[in-house]
Short mmCIF file of C-alpha atoms in Angstrom, two decimals:
data_model
loop_
_atom_site.label_atom_id
_atom_site.label_comp_id
_atom_site.label_asym_id
_atom_site.label_seq_id
_atom_site.Cartn_x
_atom_site.Cartn_y
_atom_site.Cartn_z
CA MET A 1 0.00 0.00 0.00
CA VAL A 2 1.32 3.47 -0.88
CA ASP A 3 1.81 5.70 2.15
CA LEU A 4 -0.52 8.71 1.92
CA SER A 5 2.30 11.16 2.56
CA ALA A 6 4.21 9.71 -0.37
CA ALA A 7 1.20 9.85 -2.64
CA MET A 8 0.46 13.48 -1.74
CA ILE A 9 4.05 14.73 -1.69
CA GLY A 10 3.05 17.22 -4.36
CA LEU A 11 2.29 17.52 -8.05
CA GLY A 12 5.41 16.65 -9.97
CA ALA A 13 6.91 14.32 -7.36
CA ARG A 14 7.32 10.61 -8.05
CA PRO A 15 8.99 9.19 -4.93
CA LEU A 16 7.94 5.57 -5.41
CA GLU A 17 8.95 5.46 -9.05
CA ARG A 18 12.37 6.84 -8.21
CA ALA A 19 12.79 4.33 -5.43
CA LEU A 20 11.69 1.30 -7.45
CA GLY A 21 12.52 2.41 -10.97
CA THR A 22 9.92 0.20 -12.64
CA ASP A 23 6.68 0.53 -14.56
CA VAL A 24 5.15 -1.73 -11.91
CA SER A 25 5.66 1.01 -9.32
CA ARG A 26 3.59 3.44 -11.41
CA GLN A 27 0.80 0.87 -11.73
CA ALA A 28 0.94 0.16 -7.98
CA THR A 29 0.82 3.87 -7.22
CA GLY A 30 -2.20 4.31 -9.47
CA ALA A 31 -4.04 1.40 -7.85
CA ALA A 32 -3.28 2.74 -4.38
CA LEU A 33 -4.45 6.25 -5.28
CA ARG A 34 -7.73 4.88 -6.60
CA LEU A 35 -8.24 2.81 -3.46
CA LEU A 36 -7.48 5.77 -1.20
CA ARG A 37 -9.84 8.02 -3.18
CA GLN A 38 -12.65 5.46 -3.06
CA SER A 39 -12.14 5.04 0.70
CA ALA A 40 -12.31 8.82 1.18
CA GLU A 41 -15.51 8.99 -0.90
CA LEU A 42 -17.10 6.23 1.22
CA ALA A 43 -16.11 8.00 4.44
CA ARG A 44 -17.54 11.25 3.14
CA ALA A 45 -20.87 9.55 2.30
CA ALA A 46 -21.10 7.98 5.74
CA LEU A 47 -20.48 11.16 7.75
CA PRO A 48 -22.72 14.14 8.47
CA ALA A 49 -22.38 17.18 6.25
CA GLU A 50 -19.65 19.26 7.92
CA PRO A 51 -17.42 16.40 9.19
CA GLY A 52 -17.72 14.79 5.77
CA LEU A 53 -16.32 17.83 3.99
CA ASP A 54 -12.78 16.99 5.11
CA TRP A 55 -13.11 13.60 3.42
CA LEU A 56 -14.67 15.15 0.33
CA GLU A 57 -11.70 17.52 0.09
CA LEU A 58 -9.27 14.61 0.44
CA ALA A 59 -11.10 12.66 -2.28
CA ASN A 60 -10.80 15.67 -4.59
CA LYS A 61 -7.08 16.01 -3.89
CA LEU A 62 -6.52 12.34 -4.57
CA GLU A 63 -8.52 12.47 -7.79
CA ALA A 64 -6.53 15.46 -9.03
CA PHE A 65 -3.23 13.85 -8.08
CA GLU A 66 -4.18 10.49 -9.60
CA HIS A 67 -4.92 12.05 -13.00
CA PHE A 68 -1.76 14.14 -12.89
CA GLN A 69 0.54 11.35 -11.81
CA GLN A 70 -1.06 8.64 -13.95
CA ALA A 71 -1.72 10.78 -17.05
CA PRO A 72 0.30 8.75 -19.61
CA ALA A 73 -1.19 5.46 -18.43
CA LEU A 74 -4.73 6.82 -18.26
CA ILE A 75 -4.70 7.89 -21.91
CA GLY A 76 -3.18 4.54 -22.93
CA LEU A 77 0.28 5.86 -23.76
CA ALA A 78 2.77 2.97 -23.89
CA PRO A 79 6.32 3.74 -22.62
CA ALA A 80 7.91 3.86 -26.08
CA ALA A 81 4.84 4.91 -28.06
CA GLU A 82 5.03 7.74 -30.58
CA VAL A 83 1.72 9.53 -30.12
CA SER A 84 1.37 13.17 -31.08
CA LEU A 85 0.65 15.65 -28.33
CA ALA A 86 -2.51 16.66 -30.15
CA GLU A 87 -3.76 13.06 -29.97
CA GLN A 88 -2.80 12.81 -26.30
CA LEU A 89 -4.85 15.94 -25.58
CA ARG A 90 -7.78 14.56 -27.55
CA ARG A 91 -7.77 11.43 -25.40
CA ALA A 92 -7.48 13.47 -22.20
CA ASP A 93 -10.47 15.57 -23.24
CA SER A 94 -12.68 12.48 -23.12
CA PHE A 95 -12.34 12.36 -19.31
CA GLY A 96 -14.53 15.41 -18.79
CA ALA A 97 -13.55 18.88 -17.68
CA TYR A 98 -12.34 18.17 -14.13
CA ARG A 99 -10.22 15.11 -14.81
CA SER A 100 -9.01 16.48 -18.13
CA ILE A 101 -7.34 19.57 -16.67
CA TRP A 102 -5.23 17.47 -14.27
CA THR A 103 -4.47 14.90 -16.94
CA VAL A 104 -3.26 17.59 -19.35
CA GLU A 105 -1.01 19.01 -16.63
CA GLY A 106 0.38 15.51 -16.12
CA LEU A 107 0.98 15.16 -19.87
CA GLY A 108 2.90 18.45 -19.83
CA TYR A 109 5.02 17.13 -16.99
CA ALA A 110 5.66 13.80 -18.74
CA LEU A 111 6.57 15.54 -22.01
CA ALA A 112 9.16 17.74 -20.33
CA ASP A 113 10.47 14.99 -18.07
CA ARG A 114 11.16 12.70 -21.04
CA ALA A 115 12.80 15.50 -23.00
CA LEU A 116 15.05 16.50 -20.10
CA ALA A 117 16.11 12.89 -19.54
CA ALA A 118 16.82 12.21 -23.20
CA GLY A 119 20.06 14.16 -23.54
CA PRO A 120 20.84 17.74 -24.53
CA PRO A 121 18.53 20.42 -23.09
CA PRO A 122 15.30 20.55 -25.11
CA ARG A 123 14.16 23.58 -27.06
CA ARG A 124 10.69 24.75 -28.13
CA LEU A 125 8.75 21.96 -26.41
CA LEU A 126 5.69 24.19 -26.04
CA ALA A 127 6.86 27.29 -27.87
CA ASP A 128 5.16 26.42 -31.15
CA GLY A 129 2.13 24.30 -30.45
CA ALA A 130 0.41 24.95 -33.77
CA GLY A 131 -2.94 23.24 -33.82
CA LEU A 132 -3.05 22.57 -30.09
CA PRO A 133 -6.24 23.68 -28.32
CA ALA A 134 -5.91 27.01 -26.53
CA ALA A 135 -7.58 25.48 -23.46
CA ALA A 136 -4.58 23.19 -22.93
CA VAL A 137 -1.93 25.93 -22.88
CA VAL A 138 -2.01 26.77 -19.16
CA PRO A 139 -2.05 23.20 -17.75
CA LEU A 140 0.61 22.06 -20.25
CA HIS A 141 2.89 24.89 -19.11
CA THR A 142 2.30 24.38 -15.39
CA GLY A 143 3.00 20.65 -15.76
CA ALA A 144 6.11 21.08 -17.89
CA ALA A 145 7.46 23.79 -15.57
CA LEU A 146 7.22 21.37 -12.64
CA ALA A 147 9.49 18.92 -14.48
CA PHE A 148 12.03 21.68 -15.19
CA ALA A 149 11.97 22.82 -11.55
CA GLU A 150 12.22 19.29 -10.20
CA ARG A 151 15.21 18.53 -12.44
CA LEU A 152 17.01 21.72 -11.35
CA LEU A 153 16.53 21.14 -7.63
CA ALA A 154 17.49 17.47 -7.86
CA ALA A 155 20.76 18.36 -9.61
CA ASP A 156 21.77 21.48 -7.65
CA SER A 157 21.65 21.43 -3.87
CA ALA A 158 21.66 25.22 -3.64
CA PRO A 159 20.97 26.99 -6.95
CA SER A 160 22.71 30.34 -6.99
CA ALA A 161 21.50 33.48 -8.71
CA ALA A 162 23.89 32.70 -11.57
CA ALA A 163 22.51 29.14 -11.90
CA LEU A 164 18.96 30.44 -11.89
CA GLU A 165 19.88 33.06 -14.45
CA ARG A 166 20.96 30.24 -16.77
CA TRP A 167 17.99 28.02 -15.93
CA LEU A 168 15.24 30.58 -16.52
CA PRO A 169 16.18 31.17 -20.20
CA LEU A 170 16.24 27.40 -20.73
CA TRP A 171 12.61 27.25 -19.62
CA GLU A 172 11.73 30.34 -21.66
CA SER A 173 13.16 28.70 -24.78
CA ASN A 174 10.62 25.90 -24.32
CA ALA A 175 7.59 28.00 -23.35
CA ARG A 176 5.24 30.15 -25.32
CA PRO A 177 5.82 33.92 -25.15
CA GLY A 178 4.32 35.27 -21.95
CA TYR A 179 4.77 32.08 -19.93
CA GLY A 180 8.35 32.56 -18.78
CA ASP A 181 7.27 33.48 -15.24
CA VAL A 182 5.54 30.13 -14.71
CA ALA A 183 8.94 28.56 -13.97
CA ALA A 184 9.48 30.49 -10.74
CA ASP A 185 6.01 29.51 -9.51
CA ALA A 186 6.76 25.84 -10.24
CA LEU A 187 10.09 26.20 -8.46
CA GLY A 188 8.23 27.28 -5.33
CA LEU A 189 5.80 24.35 -5.47
CA VAL A 190 8.51 21.74 -5.93
CA ALA A 191 10.81 23.33 -3.34
CA ARG A 192 8.04 23.58 -0.73
CA ASN A 193 7.07 19.91 -1.02
CA LEU A 194 10.46 18.31 -1.66
CA TYR A 195 13.11 20.76 -0.39
CA PRO A 196 11.37 23.24 1.94
CA TRP A 197 14.63 24.21 3.66
CA ARG A 198 15.82 25.70 0.35
CA LEU A 199 13.04 28.26 0.04
CA PRO A 200 14.88 31.09 1.88
CA GLU A 201 18.00 30.75 -0.27
CA LEU A 202 15.95 30.47 -3.45
CA ASP A 203 14.07 33.59 -2.37
CA ALA A 204 17.32 35.48 -1.86
CA ALA A 205 18.80 34.30 -5.17
CA LEU A 206 15.70 35.22 -7.17
CA ARG A 207 15.48 38.65 -5.52
CA THR A 208 18.88 39.53 -6.88
CA LEU A 209 17.51 38.90 -10.37
CA ASP A 210 14.03 40.41 -9.98
CA PRO A 211 11.85 40.78 -6.85
CA ALA A 212 8.82 39.73 -8.90
CA LEU A 213 10.42 36.29 -9.32
CA ALA A 214 10.49 35.89 -5.53
CA ASP A 215 6.76 36.70 -5.44
CA LEU A 216 6.17 33.94 -7.98
CA LEU A 217 8.28 31.54 -5.92
CA TRP A 218 6.05 32.09 -2.89
CA HIS A 219 2.87 31.81 -4.94
CA GLY A 220 4.05 28.34 -5.98
CA ALA A 221 5.02 27.55 -2.39
CA GLY A 222 1.47 28.41 -1.36
CA ARG A 223 0.14 25.98 -3.97
CA GLY A 224 2.55 23.41 -2.59
CA LEU A 225 1.33 23.98 0.97
CA TYR A 226 -2.12 22.86 -0.06
CA PHE A 227 -0.75 19.51 -1.27
CA ALA A 228 1.72 19.04 1.61
CA PRO A 229 1.25 15.70 3.44
CA VAL A 230 0.54 17.34 6.79
CA HIS A 231 -2.35 19.22 5.18
CA ALA A 232 -3.74 16.21 3.31
CA LEU A 233 -5.05 14.06 6.13
CA PRO A 234 -8.77 14.55 6.77
CA TRP A 235 -8.87 16.13 10.17
CA SER A 236 -10.51 19.42 10.98
CA GLY A 237 -8.34 22.52 10.63
CA ALA A 238 -5.78 21.32 8.08
CA ALA A 239 -6.56 24.13 5.63
CA GLU A 240 -6.45 26.63 8.46
CA ARG A 241 -2.99 25.46 9.44
CA ALA A 242 -1.91 25.71 5.82
CA LEU A 243 -3.12 29.33 5.79
CA ASP A 244 -1.05 30.02 8.89
CA ARG A 245 2.03 28.49 7.28
CA ALA A 246 1.47 30.59 4.17
CA TRP A 247 1.72 33.64 6.39
CA ASP A 248 4.55 32.42 8.63
CA GLU A 249 7.06 30.94 6.17
CA PRO A 250 7.82 33.90 3.86
CA ALA A 251 10.04 36.61 5.31
CA ASP A 252 8.18 39.62 3.91
CA GLU A 253 4.62 40.72 3.26
CA ALA A 254 4.85 40.30 -0.52
CA GLY A 255 5.82 36.67 -0.02
CA ARG A 256 3.03 36.14 2.50
CA ARG A 257 0.42 37.63 0.20
CA ASN A 258 1.56 35.47 -2.69
CA ALA A 259 1.70 32.30 -0.60
CA THR A 260 -1.85 33.03 0.58
CA ALA A 261 -2.99 33.61 -3.00
CA GLY A 262 -1.30 30.41 -4.19
CA LEU A 263 -2.95 28.35 -1.47
CA ALA A 264 -6.37 29.82 -2.27
CA TRP A 265 -5.74 29.08 -5.97
CA ALA A 266 -5.06 25.39 -5.28
CA LEU A 267 -7.94 25.07 -2.82
CA THR A 268 -10.38 26.54 -5.34
CA LEU A 269 -9.21 24.64 -8.40
CA VAL A 270 -9.16 21.26 -6.65
CA ASN A 271 -12.64 21.81 -5.16
CA VAL A 272 -14.30 23.79 -7.95
CA ARG A 273 -17.04 21.13 -8.19
CA HIS A 274 -17.73 21.45 -4.46
CA PRO A 275 -17.79 25.12 -3.39
CA GLU A 276 -19.03 24.02 0.03
CA VAL A 277 -15.43 22.98 0.83
CA LEU A 278 -14.23 26.53 0.27
CA ALA A 279 -17.22 27.91 2.19
CA ASP A 280 -16.35 25.64 5.12
CA LEU A 281 -12.89 27.19 5.37
CA LEU A 282 -14.45 30.66 5.39
CA ARG A 283 -16.84 29.48 8.10
CA ARG A 284 -13.95 28.30 10.25
CA ARG A 285 -11.55 31.17 9.68
CA GLY A 286 -13.94 34.00 8.86
CA ARG A 287 -12.56 37.51 9.26
CA GLU A 288 -9.32 36.13 10.66
CA ILE A 289 -8.00 35.46 7.14
CA ARG A 290 -4.96 37.68 6.78
CA ALA A 291 -4.51 39.52 3.47
CA PRO A 292 -8.10 38.78 2.40
CA GLU A 293 -7.56 40.55 -0.93
CA ALA A 294 -4.71 38.14 -1.70
CA PHE A 295 -6.95 35.20 -0.82
CA ALA A 296 -9.63 36.60 -3.14
CA HIS A 297 -7.01 37.05 -5.87
CA GLY A 298 -6.11 33.36 -5.64
CA VAL A 299 -9.75 32.26 -5.78
CA ALA A 300 -10.52 34.45 -8.80
CA SER A 301 -7.32 33.41 -10.59
CA ALA A 302 -8.22 29.73 -10.21
CA VAL A 303 -11.68 30.42 -11.63
CA LEU A 304 -10.13 32.17 -14.64
CA VAL A 305 -7.84 29.20 -15.25
CA TRP A 306 -10.86 26.90 -15.05
CA ARG A 307 -12.82 29.16 -17.40
CA ASP A 308 -10.01 29.03 -19.93
CA ALA A 309 -9.49 25.27 -19.70
CA ALA A 310 -13.11 24.11 -19.39
CA GLY A 311 -15.19 26.96 -20.78
CA ARG A 312 -18.38 28.19 -19.14
CA ASP A 313 -19.30 24.68 -18.07
CA PRO A 314 -21.89 23.42 -15.54
CA HIS A 315 -19.26 23.18 -12.76
CA LEU A 316 -18.37 26.86 -13.13
CA ASP A 317 -22.03 27.87 -13.34
CA ALA A 318 -22.79 25.90 -10.18
CA PHE A 319 -19.79 27.42 -8.40
CA LEU A 320 -20.96 30.95 -9.23
CA ALA A 321 -24.56 30.14 -8.29
CA TYR A 322 -23.61 28.65 -4.91
CA ARG A 323 -24.72 30.51 -1.79
CA PRO A 324 -23.68 29.42 1.72
CA ASP A 325 -26.18 28.54 4.39
CA GLY A 326 -27.85 31.74 5.58
CA ALA A 327 -28.13 30.25 9.08
CA ARG A 328 -24.56 31.42 9.63
CA PRO A 329 -25.03 35.18 9.56
CA ALA A 330 -21.51 36.28 8.59
CA LEU A 331 -20.81 33.62 5.97
CA PRO A 332 -22.95 34.85 3.03
CA ALA A 333 -21.34 38.31 3.20
CA LEU A 334 -17.86 36.80 3.46
CA TRP A 335 -18.56 34.52 0.49
CA HIS A 336 -19.68 37.49 -1.58
CA GLU A 337 -16.65 39.57 -0.59
CA LEU A 338 -13.88 36.96 -0.99
CA VAL A 339 -15.33 34.63 -3.64
CA LEU A 340 -18.34 35.71 -5.66
CA ALA A 341 -17.63 39.39 -6.30
CA PRO A 342 -13.90 38.88 -7.17
CA CYS A 343 -14.78 35.98 -9.50
CA GLU A 344 -17.52 37.88 -11.29
CA THR A 345 -15.28 40.92 -11.74
CA ALA A 346 -12.39 38.78 -12.99
CA LEU A 347 -14.60 36.94 -15.48
CA ARG A 348 -16.14 40.16 -16.73
CA GLU A 349 -13.05 42.40 -16.86
CA THR A 350 -9.82 40.40 -16.54
CA TYR A 351 -10.62 37.33 -18.63
CA PRO A 352 -11.17 39.19 -21.94
CA ARG A 353 -7.84 41.00 -21.51
CA LEU A 354 -5.98 37.77 -20.81
CA ARG A 355 -7.53 36.05 -23.80
CA GLN A 356 -6.52 38.98 -25.98
CA SER A 357 -2.93 38.94 -24.69
CA GLY A 358 -2.66 35.17 -25.15
CA SER A 359 -1.04 34.64 -21.74
CA PHE A 360 -2.46 33.84 -18.32
CA ALA A 361 0.92 34.06 -16.56
CA ALA A 362 -0.12 37.25 -14.77
CA LEU A 363 -2.42 35.17 -12.59
CA PHE A 364 0.57 33.46 -10.96
CA ARG A 365 1.53 36.58 -9.02
CA CYS A 366 -0.44 38.69 -6.58
CA ALA A 367 1.22 42.05 -7.15
#
């Protein structure tokens, strides 16, 4: 049985495969993830509404991780098969909006991971992409960037500013114009879940290049906090503790705001089908959420990513139509302030501008 902490170590991590080095390990991991998810779904169904939400959230995390980590196998991609990326995306699309977005991110990771392992540094992996659906651009880039970040941190125990200055152009040579910043966000996610002690030195190194890169690093670290093992187990208060860590770990307010936004991004995207999970966090934490505008930025950014990848689908419509239980007097107003109003404004004003620019990378930083 796969240990839960190993399974949830973070998007982009493959601890069991590295340890065993076999295709069997990937199959075993997939079977264990499915079993864990089904167990969480059963526990959620057996519990009353509020206690069951922790299990529902865990089931959603496991489902997202399963489709990311198992993406090549799920679309029937044999280890040595030559299948075009366009065909891979077509197969992923058959899973439906929710599973497709995580599968496409996993395909982006697998594409970059294979290219990085094959020999000389790759070039233009995603830079061209003629004929690829626009909806796949963001998850392909976030997945591929995780592979680039993971490879860098595995090879260099303490990347210096000079090393990062060489690494960032390598990513940019493989990304579409406007997606260069995604690498620093991915660096934060991988560092937070695999090498958390390196975050301060990575922060310092990136600041010497551009303070905005440090913001992106902490946004990714916030996303990583949501998937951290200690915040995966279904006991009450895990998301609240993750929010506290998002505020405590960065050294400055810009980092704290971005870590908060990144955590809210991951929380929203993973649970977009179940807005009651997000509402439950607001019920617990309420007005004690620090940097509420950063939290709202993360929620709205996740909704824009969903809108771009899935369209105006029933899940998004249901998310926007959701209203918390009015029996809790403060919750409806808090939901409107931190979720509904920012999402509606972003969809109405920000989304058209991002579509026109052709890049959603601005969403990865809370300025």
